[in-house]
Amino acid sequence: MVMPIVNVSAKILLFATLRDKYGVRELEVKCDGTVRNLLENAAKTLNKGFLARIYDISRNKVREDIIFTINGRNIKDIKGEIGIKDGDRVAIFPPLAGG
Amino acid sequence: MAGGYVGKILKVDLTTKNVSTEPIDEGVAKKYLGGKGYAVYLLYQYIKEYELKGLSPKDIDPLGPENVLIFATGPGTGVPRFPSPGRYHVMALKAPLTGSIGSGNAGGKWGTSLKNSGFDGIVLEGVSDTPVYLAIVDGKAEIRDAGDLWGRNIFDTTRVLTSVVGGKNTSVTCIGPAGENLVPMAVIMNDEHRAAGRAGLGAIMGSKKLKAIVVSGDQKVSVANPEEFKDVADRCLDALKKNPVTGEGLPTYGTAVLVNIINNVGALPYKNWQTGVNPDAESISGETLSEKYLIRKNMCWACTIGCGRVTNVKSGPFQILASEGPEYESIWALGSSTGVKDLDAVVKANHYCDELGLDTISSGSTIAAAMELNEKGYIPEEDLQGLDLKFGNASAMVEAVWRTAYKVGFGKYLALGSKKLCESYGHAELSMSVKGLEMPAYDPRAVKGIGLNYATSNRGGCHVTGYTIAPEVAGIPEKLDPLATEGKALWVKIFQDFTSTVNSTINCLFDTFALGAKDYGELLSAVTGWDISEDEILKIGERIYNLERVIINRLGFDGKDDTLPTRLLKEPMPEGPAKGQVADLEKMKEEYYKLRGWVNGIPTPGKLRELEIEV
């Protein structure tokens, strides 16, 4: 098995019920530059359920109900390839709204 | 009468003390439902009557006898198992802060209790020469002396009148010292902590010397098709329960959960909108509120969401034994906009606003504008009278709130509202308002659609006229890029129209995170017995929004007023995800007018005919 190359580090921030559930406000995570690997590595610190909550492994994409932002931009709004760069700030929110 | 309505409107002339009853006009109700829609229809009849008498609507004094104040429920209000049905709407011909139409909506239980007392709505004309309150018990209304209550705060007034009037399902809506002192940011408060806020509705009650309206009784609201209603309501309540926002997010954290996500997208206005990124957002966030201040949750009458927060500040200079809120907009206005990161102070200031009857958004925003004026050296020291209004000064912010309500010291300047305050010091550009109404907590440089909504909102800078934050940030019902302008005009129009129907139904706007126009059509059809389609739901809303627009046109507003502060149009966002962006209003506005069938902000005769609006 070929291990992914770990070459970038990003800060993951959790909010609202995700913060409650995983007991962490923020963590630094190394990864190979893909969202999936970032979350897989975060799950090693948090727990296995974290990956499944945030990422739909069968469809290889972030779950539809999760608000996943990189440097404040929702990945649903980012045109082109989505990747994690060194020093990125990844903020993850459960479904929420108000007013 | 159709199901959902009691069938009667109470009309009160406070000058002559004449009290009368009028039936609900079923033809009008079919076109405008109730709540905001029916009230807008009634206000337009006053406009026509005044014009026939030779009184131009532009000359109406918002604090004079010609102004009309209407409290209105809708066919959904007070109906058990209707989603979040405890609300009511307040409309005024002219709001003192803006000179535009006055409009506010509140939860709690007062709306339901008004129906229990035997009326769908109340129309108030004239002015009393002495302080009075209106008691409506079991279908009978009395104007009573309120001399002993004048000067009392919201909580005292509510508790005294609840006890004095007694009866079943008793509920009080009232004004505090801010309303009595005619502060144009005064609100009407019911059930102690629920506000019909924005643009000075409380000052209108104050000008009429009407301290409170107490409603009590056990009149039930009938439903036209109970079996059909049960099926539809069960399905809608189940959808609300299963929806992650209405079933989990709002019940767990309340609206304050928005602080972090709005800051994350660079749209949380900080220090009077100088930027959209607050470095201290976490300290005033919903998560922090829940962790350190929350005692328990609270909910409006028969609501299944329960976004209300009961909070306290355990110790220190801002100690409070128990309060409610603050909700998102209040935290932002009193905290982020003023640069205050001490949540103790924000909770205290919010409590003062409730106690004294002030709009949190306009109060916080006006204090923030004063802070910028002061930091830039535009306010003479003698005007401030020792009030150290600097960004981040928590104690000065709290003190500024109560000084506003009582017009004490610099409070008499703050009590002008941000527009007149900034104009009076020669820097109108520092008022972050639309049509004179301070904007809520989303920067249009980072969320473009909400800027078009602010600009075209009939009552002025308002988020709940067309809450496009739902698609632009939360992705509800689908995700839109907040920095894009394409297609936003149609979204704004649809949201404004649908919201007008929701505010005429009336139930909570938060239900629309889980329910759509089709659901509203089915709910209202079952309640009223009329056949209301999904398309008709939107058409009713469009009709209401256009007639409201006709009224503000008569009050002197047109396309030139559908704009945003210069800061948002000209000063690029200095940092964050929206760095370099401006509000991009004009292109969206042009498209919006085309979709609306308006020219220069005025509905065309053809559009009015299409909507069956008789002018």
PDB file of N, CA and C in Angstrom, chain B residues 3 61 158 328 377 386 504 506:
ATOM      1  N   GLY B   3     -62.453  29.783   8.230  1.00  0.00           N
ATOM      2  CA  GLY B   3     -61.696  29.292   9.369  1.00  0.00           C
ATOM      3  C   GLY B   3     -60.421  30.089   9.558  1.00  0.00           C
ATOM      4  N   ASP B  61     -47.497  63.736  10.373  1.00  0.00           N
ATOM      5  CA  ASP B  61     -46.517  63.685  11.467  1.00  0.00           C
ATOM      6  C   ASP B  61     -46.560  62.281  12.066  1.00  0.00           C
ATOM      7  N   THR B 158     -45.570  45.007  32.526  1.00  0.00           N
ATOM      8  CA  THR B 158     -46.140  43.713  32.137  1.00  0.00           C
ATOM      9  C   THR B 158     -46.670  42.959  33.356  1.00  0.00           C
ATOM     10  N   TYR B 328     -28.879  36.843  17.707  1.00  0.00           N
ATOM     11  CA  TYR B 328     -27.742  37.163  16.837  1.00  0.00           C
ATOM     12  C   TYR B 328     -27.605  38.652  16.513  1.00  0.00           C
ATOM     13  N   GLY B 377     -12.770  62.472  15.779  1.00  0.00           N
ATOM     14  CA  GLY B 377     -12.692  63.841  16.269  1.00  0.00           C
ATOM     15  C   GLY B 377     -13.819  64.744  15.817  1.00  0.00           C
ATOM     16  N   GLY B 386     -18.493  63.481  29.216  1.00  0.00           N
ATOM     17  CA  GLY B 386     -17.746  62.471  29.949  1.00  0.00           C
ATOM     18  C   GLY B 386     -17.940  61.043  29.452  1.00  0.00           C
ATOM     19  N   SER B 504     -48.152  37.498   6.931  1.00  0.00           N
ATOM     20  CA  SER B 504     -49.591  37.710   6.862  1.00  0.00           C
ATOM     21  C   SER B 504     -50.353  36.447   7.246  1.00  0.00           C
ATOM     22  N   ILE B 506     -50.115  34.405  10.361  1.00  0.00           N
ATOM     23  CA  ILE B 506     -48.702  34.704  10.542  1.00  0.00           C
ATOM     24  C   ILE B 506     -48.057  33.543  11.275  1.00  0.00           C
TER      25      ILE B 506
END
